[in-house]
Short mmCIF file of C-alpha atoms in Angstrom, two decimals:
data_model
loop_
_atom_site.label_atom_id
_atom_site.label_comp_id
_atom_site.label_asym_id
_atom_site.label_seq_id
_atom_site.Cartn_x
_atom_site.Cartn_y
_atom_site.Cartn_z
CA MET O 267 102.75 153.56 17.17
CA MET O 268 99.45 153.65 18.09
CA ALA O 269 98.14 155.15 21.41
CA LEU O 270 96.75 153.14 24.02
CA PRO O 271 93.00 153.93 25.32
CA GLN O 272 92.21 155.85 28.16
CA ILE O 273 90.66 153.08 30.30
CA VAL O 274 93.60 150.58 29.38
CA ILE O 275 96.37 153.26 30.74
CA ASP O 276 94.02 153.96 33.98
CA TRP O 277 94.21 150.22 35.25
CA ILE O 278 97.86 149.85 34.46
CA VAL O 279 98.63 152.97 36.89
CA GLU O 280 95.77 151.41 39.49
CA ILE O 281 98.12 147.94 39.31
CA HIS O 282 101.33 150.13 40.04
CA VAL O 283 99.69 151.37 42.84
CA GLU O 284 98.66 148.24 44.66
CA VAL O 285 101.41 146.81 44.15
CA ALA O 286 103.43 149.31 45.71
CA ILE O 287 101.40 149.56 48.97
CA PHE O 288 102.15 145.05 49.17
CA MET O 289 105.41 146.03 48.69
CA LEU O 290 105.56 148.42 51.39
CA THR O 291 103.37 146.07 54.20
CA LEU O 292 105.82 143.14 53.02
CA GLY O 293 108.71 145.11 54.03
CA GLY O 294 107.40 146.80 56.81
CA ALA O 295 106.32 143.13 58.36
CA LEU O 296 109.85 142.05 57.81
CA VAL O 297 111.38 145.01 59.68
CA LEU O 298 108.99 144.08 62.50
CA ARG O 299 109.90 140.72 62.88
CA ASN O 300 113.62 141.38 62.99
CA LEU O 301 112.79 144.28 65.86
CA THR O 302 110.77 141.50 67.97
CA ASN O 303 113.09 138.61 67.37
CA PRO O 304 116.49 139.70 67.18
CA GLU O 305 118.30 136.70 67.68
CA PRO O 306 118.09 134.20 64.31
CA GLN O 307 116.91 131.01 64.59
CA GLN O 308 120.01 128.50 64.21
CA LYS O 309 119.66 126.39 60.59
CA GLY O 310 117.53 123.26 61.19
CA LYS O 311 116.49 124.02 64.76
CA LYS O 312 113.21 123.19 65.98
CA ARG O 313 110.50 124.40 68.25
CA LEU O 314 110.47 123.08 71.64
CA GLY O 315 108.22 120.80 72.52
CA CYS O 316 105.80 120.96 75.73
CA GLY O 317 108.37 121.16 78.46
CA GLU O 318 112.25 121.50 78.92
CA ASN O 319 112.58 117.70 79.70
CA THR O 320 111.03 116.56 76.37
CA ALA O 321 112.48 119.81 74.17
CA LYS O 322 114.85 116.88 72.70
CA HIS O 323 112.06 114.60 71.77
CA TYR O 324 109.83 116.73 69.99
CA GLU O 325 112.46 118.85 67.97
CA ALA O 326 112.48 115.76 65.98
CA ASN O 327 108.77 115.78 65.41
CA MET O 328 108.02 119.59 63.93
CA SER O 329 105.33 118.04 61.86
CA VAL O 330 103.55 116.92 64.34
CA ALA O 331 103.47 120.02 67.04
CA ALA O 332 101.73 122.58 65.41
CA PRO O 333 100.86 125.69 67.96
CA THR O 334 96.97 125.73 69.50
CA GLN O 335 96.97 128.51 71.93
CA GLY O 336 100.48 128.30 72.18
CA LYS O 337 101.01 124.68 72.95
CA PRO O 338 101.79 122.03 70.42
CA ARG O 339 99.25 119.86 68.93
CA PRO O 340 99.91 116.48 71.81
CA CYS O 341 99.56 118.88 74.40
CA ALA O 342 96.57 120.98 73.16
CA LEU O 343 94.86 117.54 72.52
CA MET O 344 95.20 116.42 76.20
CA THR O 345 94.06 119.54 77.73
CA GLU O 346 91.24 119.21 75.23
CA ILE O 347 90.19 115.92 76.06
CA LEU O 348 90.65 116.42 80.08
CA ASP O 349 88.39 120.26 79.58
CA THR O 350 86.53 118.13 77.87
CA ALA O 351 85.42 116.09 80.19
CA ARG O 352 85.52 117.47 83.31
CA GLU O 353 83.83 121.00 81.91
CA LEU O 354 80.84 119.66 79.76
CA PRO O 355 78.94 116.51 81.23
CA GLY O 356 76.78 114.20 79.13
CA LYS O 357 77.39 111.49 76.59
CA GLU O 358 77.77 113.78 73.47
CA ALA O 359 80.91 115.44 75.70
CA ALA O 360 82.00 111.77 76.55
CA SER O 361 81.99 110.92 73.39
CA ARG O 362 84.29 113.73 72.03
CA ALA O 363 86.51 113.49 74.36
CA LEU O 364 87.10 109.75 73.48
CA ALA O 365 87.40 111.03 69.67
CA LEU O 366 90.22 113.66 70.40
CA TYR O 367 92.39 110.83 72.27
CA SER O 368 91.84 108.42 69.35
CA GLU O 369 93.49 111.56 67.49
CA LEU O 370 96.03 111.70 70.03
CA ARG O 371 96.64 108.12 70.37
CA MET O 372 97.67 108.13 66.95
CA LEU O 373 99.92 110.90 67.06
CA THR O 374 102.07 109.75 69.62
CA GLU O 375 102.17 106.24 68.26
CA ARG O 376 102.82 107.43 64.39
CA ASN O 377 105.47 109.89 65.90
CA GLY O 378 106.79 107.91 68.53
CA LEU O 379 105.64 110.41 71.28
CA SER O 380 105.11 109.52 75.06
CA ILE O 381 102.09 110.08 76.97
CA VAL O 382 103.73 110.27 79.90
CA ASP O 383 105.94 113.28 79.12
CA ILE O 384 102.80 114.93 77.81
CA ALA O 385 101.34 114.13 81.10
CA GLN O 386 103.78 115.78 83.04
CA SER O 387 104.69 118.82 80.52
CA ILE O 388 100.75 120.19 81.07
CA LYS O 389 101.44 118.96 84.64
CA GLN O 390 98.82 116.11 85.05
CA CYS O 391 98.97 112.70 86.45
CA PRO O 392 99.17 110.11 83.61
CA ALA O 393 97.00 107.65 85.71
CA SER O 394 94.56 110.84 86.38
CA PHE O 395 94.41 111.30 82.53
CA TYR O 396 93.35 107.60 81.70
CA SER O 397 91.07 107.47 84.90
CA VAL O 398 88.99 110.52 83.26
CA LEU O 399 88.75 107.91 79.52
CA VAL O 400 87.55 105.32 81.29
CA SER O 401 84.63 107.26 83.20
CA CYS O 402 83.99 109.13 79.78
CA ALA O 403 84.06 105.30 78.15
CA ILE O 404 81.55 104.19 80.72
CA LYS O 405 79.31 107.66 80.51
CA ALA O 406 79.36 107.31 76.43
CA ASN O 407 78.39 103.17 76.92
CA LEU O 408 81.59 102.32 74.59
CA LEU O 409 82.03 99.89 77.10
CA HIS O 410 84.60 98.25 75.06
CA LEU O 411 86.58 101.11 74.94
CA VAL O 412 87.15 100.39 78.78
CA ASP O 413 89.51 96.78 78.52
CA VAL O 414 91.25 99.33 75.32
CA LEU O 415 92.11 102.11 77.21
CA LEU O 416 93.19 99.99 80.69
CA GLY O 417 95.31 98.05 78.30
CA ASP O 418 96.78 101.55 76.99
CA MET O 419 98.32 101.56 80.34
CA LYS O 420 99.61 98.38 80.34
CA ARG O 421 101.46 98.88 77.45
CA LYS O 422 102.32 102.49 78.23
CA SER O 423 103.87 101.38 81.79
CA ILE O 424 101.31 103.32 83.31
CA PRO O 425 100.36 102.18 86.89
CA ARG O 426 96.67 100.72 86.88
CA SER O 427 96.30 101.46 90.88
CA LEU O 428 93.29 99.83 92.53
CA GLU O 429 91.60 103.13 93.12
CA ILE O 430 91.20 103.45 88.90
CA TYR O 431 89.90 99.47 88.47
CA GLU O 432 87.60 100.14 92.06
CA SER O 433 86.01 103.36 90.40
CA ALA O 434 85.89 101.59 87.27
CA MET O 435 83.57 98.94 88.70
CA LYS O 436 81.06 101.36 90.62
CA GLN O 437 80.59 103.49 87.26
CA LEU O 438 80.05 99.75 85.29
CA ALA O 439 77.90 98.57 88.43
CA GLY O 440 75.94 101.77 88.73
CA GLN O 441 74.43 101.23 85.03
CA HIS O 442 73.71 97.13 85.69
CA HIS O 443 77.00 96.23 83.72
CA TYR O 444 77.49 93.94 86.33
CA LYS O 445 79.98 91.34 83.65
CA ARG O 446 81.62 93.91 82.51
CA ALA O 447 82.46 95.11 86.09
CA MET O 448 83.39 91.74 86.94
CA ASP O 449 85.88 92.09 83.63
CA VAL O 450 87.63 94.41 85.34
CA PHE O 451 87.60 92.82 89.22
CA ASP O 452 89.57 90.09 86.95
CA GLN O 453 91.83 92.74 85.54
CA MET O 454 92.80 94.00 88.77
CA LEU O 455 93.53 90.10 90.34
CA GLN O 456 95.53 89.53 87.12
CA ASP O 457 97.76 92.72 88.14
CA GLY O 458 98.52 91.36 91.64
CA LEU O 459 96.84 94.00 93.10
CA GLU O 460 94.53 93.08 96.56
CA PRO O 461 90.58 94.25 96.69
CA SER O 462 89.44 96.00 99.28
CA ALA O 463 86.72 94.14 101.31
CA VAL O 464 84.21 96.86 100.30
CA THR O 465 85.43 95.66 96.83
CA TYR O 466 84.70 91.98 97.43
CA SER O 467 81.67 92.46 98.81
CA CYS O 468 80.37 94.69 95.67
CA ALA O 469 81.74 91.69 93.51
CA VAL O 470 79.71 88.67 95.14
CA GLY O 471 76.57 90.88 94.44
CA PHE O 472 77.96 91.67 90.94
CA ALA O 473 78.30 87.50 90.17
CA ALA O 474 75.32 86.92 91.80
CA GLU O 475 73.37 89.54 89.24
CA ILE O 476 75.08 87.89 86.16
CA GLY O 477 74.00 84.06 87.80
CA ASP O 478 77.41 83.40 88.34
CA HIS O 479 76.83 81.30 91.54
CA HIS O 480 80.13 79.72 92.14
CA ARG O 481 82.15 82.88 91.34
CA ALA O 482 79.82 84.90 93.90
CA ALA O 483 80.42 82.03 96.71
CA GLU O 484 84.71 81.95 95.70
CA CYS O 485 84.39 86.07 96.52
CA PHE O 486 82.62 85.19 99.67
CA GLN O 487 84.78 82.90 100.44
CA ARG O 488 87.91 85.40 100.35
CA LEU O 489 85.74 88.58 101.73
CA SER O 490 85.35 85.96 104.85
CA ALA O 491 88.56 85.31 105.25
CA ARG O 492 89.75 88.76 105.50
CA THR O 493 86.50 89.93 108.03
CA VAL O 494 83.30 89.49 109.04
CA PRO O 495 81.12 90.08 105.72
CA SER O 496 78.61 92.66 105.54
CA ILE O 497 74.98 91.81 106.07
CA ARG O 498 74.83 92.93 102.44
CA ALA O 499 77.19 89.97 101.07
CA TYR O 500 75.62 87.70 103.62
CA MET O 501 72.01 88.72 102.32
CA THR O 502 73.26 87.86 98.58
CA MET O 503 74.52 84.70 99.77
CA LEU O 504 71.56 83.45 101.62
CA ARG O 505 70.08 84.33 98.00
CA ILE O 506 72.10 82.29 96.12
CA HIS O 507 71.26 78.96 98.16
CA ASN O 508 67.36 80.27 98.35
CA ARG O 509 67.47 79.28 94.56
CA ARG O 510 69.19 76.95 94.32
CA GLN O 511 66.97 75.61 97.48
CA ASP O 512 70.00 74.34 99.21
CA TRP O 513 69.30 74.50 102.63
CA PRO O 514 72.37 72.79 104.37
CA SER O 515 74.07 76.00 102.79
CA ALA O 516 71.92 78.35 103.96
CA ILE O 517 71.30 77.40 107.68
CA ALA O 518 75.31 76.96 107.98
CA LEU O 519 75.85 80.32 106.68
CA PHE O 520 73.04 81.81 109.34
CA ARG O 521 74.65 79.86 112.44
CA ASP O 522 78.07 81.70 110.72
CA MET O 523 76.17 84.61 111.50
CA GLN O 524 75.64 83.78 114.85
CA GLN O 525 78.89 83.34 115.60
CA ARG O 526 81.01 85.98 114.27
CA GLY O 527 78.34 88.67 115.77
CA ALA O 528 76.87 89.55 112.39
CA ARG O 529 73.20 91.72 112.71
CA LEU O 530 70.71 89.53 112.19
CA ASP O 531 67.08 90.81 111.45
CA SER O 532 64.00 89.35 110.15
CA LEU O 533 64.84 90.22 106.36
CA VAL O 534 68.01 86.88 107.43
CA LEU O 535 65.29 84.86 109.31
CA ASN O 536 63.02 84.85 106.46
CA ILE O 537 65.54 84.09 103.44
CA VAL O 538 66.26 80.90 105.49
CA PHE O 539 62.82 80.35 106.26
CA ALA O 540 62.48 80.46 102.41
CA ALA O 541 65.23 78.14 101.42
CA GLY O 542 64.07 75.73 104.06
CA VAL O 543 60.20 75.86 102.70
CA SER O 544 61.79 75.30 98.91
CA ALA O 545 63.88 72.28 99.81
CA ASP O 546 60.91 70.84 102.20
CA GLN O 547 62.42 71.03 105.09
CA LEU O 548 59.38 72.47 107.39
CA ALA O 549 60.89 70.18 110.26
CA ALA O 550 63.76 71.96 110.51
CA VAL O 551 62.44 74.99 109.86
CA GLU O 552 59.60 74.66 112.80
CA GLN O 553 62.85 74.18 115.01
CA LEU O 554 64.65 76.90 114.25
CA LEU O 555 61.22 79.29 114.81
CA ALA O 556 61.04 77.77 118.17
CA GLU O 557 64.30 78.67 118.37
CA VAL O 558 64.13 82.27 117.54
CA GLN O 559 60.92 83.01 119.43
CA ASP O 560 62.40 83.98 123.24
CA GLN O 561 64.78 86.46 120.91
CA ARG O 562 64.59 89.92 122.44
CA PRO O 563 64.21 91.92 120.52
CA PRO O 564 62.31 89.50 118.42
CA ILE O 565 63.80 88.91 114.37
CA TYR O 566 60.59 87.33 113.48
CA ASP O 567 57.68 88.71 111.55
CA VAL O 568 54.48 88.11 109.75
CA VAL O 569 56.19 87.41 106.82
CA SER O 570 58.00 84.19 108.81
CA PHE O 571 54.67 83.08 109.73
CA ASN O 572 53.51 83.15 106.38
CA THR O 573 56.87 81.82 104.78
CA LEU O 574 55.96 78.68 106.85
CA ILE O 575 52.29 78.48 106.03
CA LYS O 576 53.16 78.11 102.39
CA GLY O 577 55.11 75.21 103.09
CA TYR O 578 52.45 73.79 104.68
CA ALA O 579 49.99 74.79 101.69
CA GLN O 580 52.09 73.24 99.31
CA ARG O 581 52.07 69.98 100.96
CA ASN O 582 47.87 70.13 100.80
CA ASP O 583 48.41 70.22 104.63
CA TYR O 584 45.74 72.73 106.22
CA HIS O 585 45.28 71.50 109.45
CA GLY O 586 49.46 72.51 109.54
CA ALA O 587 48.86 76.10 107.94
CA ALA O 588 45.82 76.33 110.80
CA LYS O 589 48.00 75.62 113.42
CA VAL O 590 50.83 78.18 112.59
CA MET O 591 48.02 80.97 112.12
CA GLY O 592 47.19 79.93 115.68
CA ARG O 593 50.52 80.22 117.30
CA MET O 594 51.23 83.41 115.26
CA ARG O 595 48.12 84.91 117.13
CA ASP O 596 49.40 83.56 120.59
CA ARG O 597 53.06 85.58 119.60
CA GLY O 598 51.02 88.50 118.93
CA VAL O 599 51.62 88.94 115.08
CA PHE O 600 48.96 90.13 113.56
CA PRO O 601 47.77 87.84 110.48
CA ASN O 602 47.50 89.79 106.75
CA ALA O 603 45.52 89.23 104.16
CA ILE O 604 48.62 86.88 102.42
CA THR O 605 47.99 84.86 105.71
CA PHE O 606 44.24 84.28 105.07
CA ASN O 607 45.14 84.06 101.60
CA SER O 608 47.81 81.81 102.30
CA VAL O 609 45.16 78.88 104.43
CA MET O 610 42.73 79.22 101.94
CA ASP O 611 45.29 78.04 99.75
CA ALA O 612 45.87 75.08 101.83
CA ALA O 613 42.22 74.33 102.89
CA VAL O 614 41.37 74.03 98.81
CA ARG O 615 44.57 71.92 98.07
CA SER O 616 43.31 69.98 100.82
CA MET O 617 39.75 69.57 99.25
CA ARG O 618 38.17 71.63 102.32
CA GLY O 619 36.31 74.39 100.39
CA ASP O 620 34.10 74.69 103.71
CA ALA O 621 37.38 75.88 105.55
CA ALA O 622 38.12 78.13 102.67
CA TRP O 623 34.42 79.94 102.35
CA LYS O 624 34.92 80.38 106.46
CA LEU O 625 38.39 81.78 106.19
CA VAL O 626 37.29 84.56 104.21
CA ARG O 627 34.61 85.26 106.75
CA GLN O 628 36.72 85.68 109.27
CA MET O 629 39.55 87.23 107.08
CA ARG O 630 36.33 90.00 107.05
CA ASP O 631 35.46 89.94 110.54
CA VAL O 632 39.36 91.26 111.87
CA GLY O 633 38.73 94.10 109.30
CA LEU O 634 40.57 92.93 106.00
CA GLN O 635 39.52 93.29 102.32
CA PRO O 636 40.05 90.27 100.09
CA ASP O 637 41.50 91.00 96.74
CA LYS O 638 42.30 89.23 93.42
CA PHE O 639 43.55 86.25 94.36
CA THR O 640 41.63 85.75 97.02
CA ALA O 641 38.87 85.20 94.45
CA SER O 642 40.87 83.22 92.34
CA ILE O 643 42.20 81.19 95.30
CA LEU O 644 37.75 80.61 96.37
CA THR O 645 36.81 80.27 92.53
CA ARG O 646 38.89 76.93 92.79
CA ALA O 647 36.79 76.26 95.58
CA LEU O 648 33.63 76.39 93.27
CA SER O 649 35.07 73.41 91.42
CA LEU O 650 34.93 71.17 94.80
CA SER O 651 31.02 71.17 95.43
CA PRO O 652 29.53 74.25 94.38
CA SER O 653 26.49 75.69 96.37
CA VAL O 654 23.87 78.53 95.19
CA GLU O 655 25.45 80.10 98.21
CA GLN O 656 29.21 80.30 97.42
CA VAL O 657 28.39 81.02 93.63
CA GLN O 658 26.01 84.25 95.11
CA LEU O 659 29.50 84.98 97.23
CA SER O 660 31.80 84.63 94.37
CA LEU O 661 29.43 87.16 92.17
CA GLU O 662 29.83 89.47 95.17
CA LEU O 663 33.53 88.81 95.13
CA MET O 664 34.02 90.24 91.72
CA ARG O 665 32.17 92.81 91.99
CA GLU O 666 35.18 94.35 95.45
CA VAL O 667 38.08 93.16 92.94
CA VAL O 668 36.87 93.37 89.09
CA SER O 669 39.20 96.29 89.24
CA GLN O 670 42.16 94.63 90.46
CA CYS O 671 42.34 91.81 87.79
CA ASP O 672 43.67 92.06 84.17
CA CYS O 673 41.31 90.84 81.59
CA MET O 674 42.84 87.36 81.71
CA LEU O 675 42.46 86.89 84.84
CA LYS O 676 38.57 88.51 84.75
CA THR O 677 37.99 86.39 82.09
CA ASN O 678 38.88 83.01 83.37
CA LEU O 679 37.06 83.81 87.24
CA TYR O 680 33.93 84.65 85.33
CA HIS O 681 34.45 80.98 83.65
CA ALA O 682 34.51 79.35 86.58
CA ILE O 683 31.78 81.15 88.26
CA VAL O 684 29.37 80.61 85.12
CA GLU O 685 30.22 76.93 85.17
CA ALA O 686 29.40 76.51 88.82
CA ALA O 687 25.87 78.23 88.39
CA ALA O 688 25.14 76.21 85.29
CA GLN O 689 25.89 72.61 87.89
CA VAL O 690 23.92 73.81 90.71
CA GLU O 691 21.35 74.61 88.13
CA ASP O 692 19.66 77.73 89.49
CA GLY O 693 18.28 79.53 86.09
CA SER O 694 17.92 82.90 87.52
CA LEU O 695 21.23 82.48 88.95
CA LEU O 696 23.10 81.60 86.12
CA MET O 697 21.68 84.38 84.21
CA ARG O 698 22.66 86.95 86.73
CA ALA O 699 26.24 85.22 86.48
CA MET O 700 26.34 85.79 82.85
CA ALA O 701 24.29 89.46 83.06
CA GLN O 702 27.44 90.25 85.49
CA ALA O 703 29.91 89.06 83.59
CA ARG O 704 28.67 91.05 80.11
CA GLN O 705 28.34 94.11 82.54
CA HIS O 706 32.34 93.67 82.73
CA GLY O 707 33.23 93.42 79.62
CA ILE O 708 33.19 89.34 79.33
CA SER O 709 31.62 87.42 76.66
CA LEU O 710 30.11 84.06 77.67
CA PRO O 711 28.06 81.94 74.98
CA ALA O 712 25.87 79.67 76.86
CA ALA O 713 27.67 76.52 73.91
CA LYS O 714 30.81 76.92 75.49
CA TYR O 715 29.56 75.42 78.85
CA ASN O 716 27.29 72.14 79.28
CA GLY O 717 24.70 72.62 77.33
CA HIS O 718 22.14 70.72 78.67
CA ALA O 719 22.65 71.83 81.89
CA VAL O 720 22.19 75.29 80.77
CA THR O 721 19.37 74.40 78.41
CA ARG O 722 17.39 72.95 81.78
CA ALA O 723 18.52 75.84 84.32
CA LEU O 724 17.25 78.41 81.43
CA ALA O 725 13.89 76.33 80.45
CA GLN O 726 13.50 76.17 85.00
CA ALA O 727 13.38 79.79 84.69
CA THR O 728 11.48 80.32 81.87
CA GLN O 729 8.94 78.23 83.60
CA ILE O 730 8.92 79.90 87.15
CA LYS O 731 8.56 83.45 85.03
CA ARG O 732 5.26 82.00 83.12
CA ARG O 733 4.28 80.86 86.65
CA SER O 734 4.34 84.16 88.31
CA ALA O 735 2.75 85.72 85.54
CA THR O 736 -0.73 83.35 85.52
CA PRO O 737 -2.89 84.69 87.71
CA GLN O 738 -4.19 82.41 90.26
CA PRO O 739 -7.61 81.00 90.50
CA THR O 740 -9.83 83.03 93.29
CA GLU O 741 -10.79 80.54 96.36
CA GLY O 742 -14.44 79.16 96.16
CA ILE O 743 -14.52 79.83 92.58
CA SER O 744 -14.59 76.65 90.03
CA THR O 745 -11.70 76.98 87.27
CA ILE O 746 -13.46 74.28 85.52
CA ALA O 747 -15.28 76.14 82.06
#
């Protein structure tokens, strides 16, 4: 027999040594296991679930109860969901918590496990667990999951309390998801829960935000039947009546506030005035103003009078607007820039351009500065009967307010001013207007305007310039050659 090479012999020896070491290690492990578990498990016995009260339920589901830090898998998942949602802020953590819930949901449905039992075994309230998940869905902007989670609670017979609904509505509204908030509100009513007065008040606002005025009115009526509505709910409904130009409903709600002792202030009064003006009920608004003028402390302010002046401007009634401004001064209410602009607008609409120019002088006399709205109104006045003085005043005003104007407004104003300068046929004024327009970045080609007027004005300016440059004859010296 041929002798084996020495290298092969050495290799066989090494293998025998390694096998011997492995067998010794395995034997030691078995001895140690018997020492720590002296009573052998019965054949077929499974590990307990999350708690003693659920042991029998989980014995049949050993395959899904793999230990994680000493807890079966369903319990570990629920614990991880809660820890992730509560300890790690942000959208990413919320999304992870929802992904873990999806895994837990499939696990329980596939193996017939109970979310309620799992929650109780780790000493958690099932409803609170779902409340956390609803918050995660809103935080992660996965809003469709809100309905899914609330549906899961219903299928698993977990009570859906008023608190979980109100919390969800508050969070959804905080992110301007008013339609979703109203969907949650509807589910609350379907569950037979009676919302609090605060929730009804919020629902009025949410419905108004999505333009569901009928639903807002319905919620307001339910709120009003329970208690005196909040000032916020009253204001929301008044704004709805204003948008709908519903003066009868607005004044009826104002009377209701008076009768029920709700707090009345200038904000309430001004919305009612706005509803009356938008419905062209100026006589009724005047009557209401006269009614509250003697109330102490006064609830009218400069906005109240400005709103009424706006109504007269819409009627092209300069005299009515001017009278209101006079009454507000008598009442110690100081007109502001909006007051003057509104009366100017009424003057221009009434074809009283002269009155508009007088008002801008009065405005400066009381220390108020014209603005871009003033410039826009006076530029419209130029189209009535422009004069050299008015064009000059318009150019000076544009220098003051040009920084307030966007490109379109600036272009339109300068177009009107240059057109007016062309109409008065003052060549030097026309060139000044065009030069100032170009200085402010406005291109105004002469061909865009009345060509004949522009040509005559430029020719006149050129002729005047040439005459001023021609030497005049000395007295007593004949100019005849």
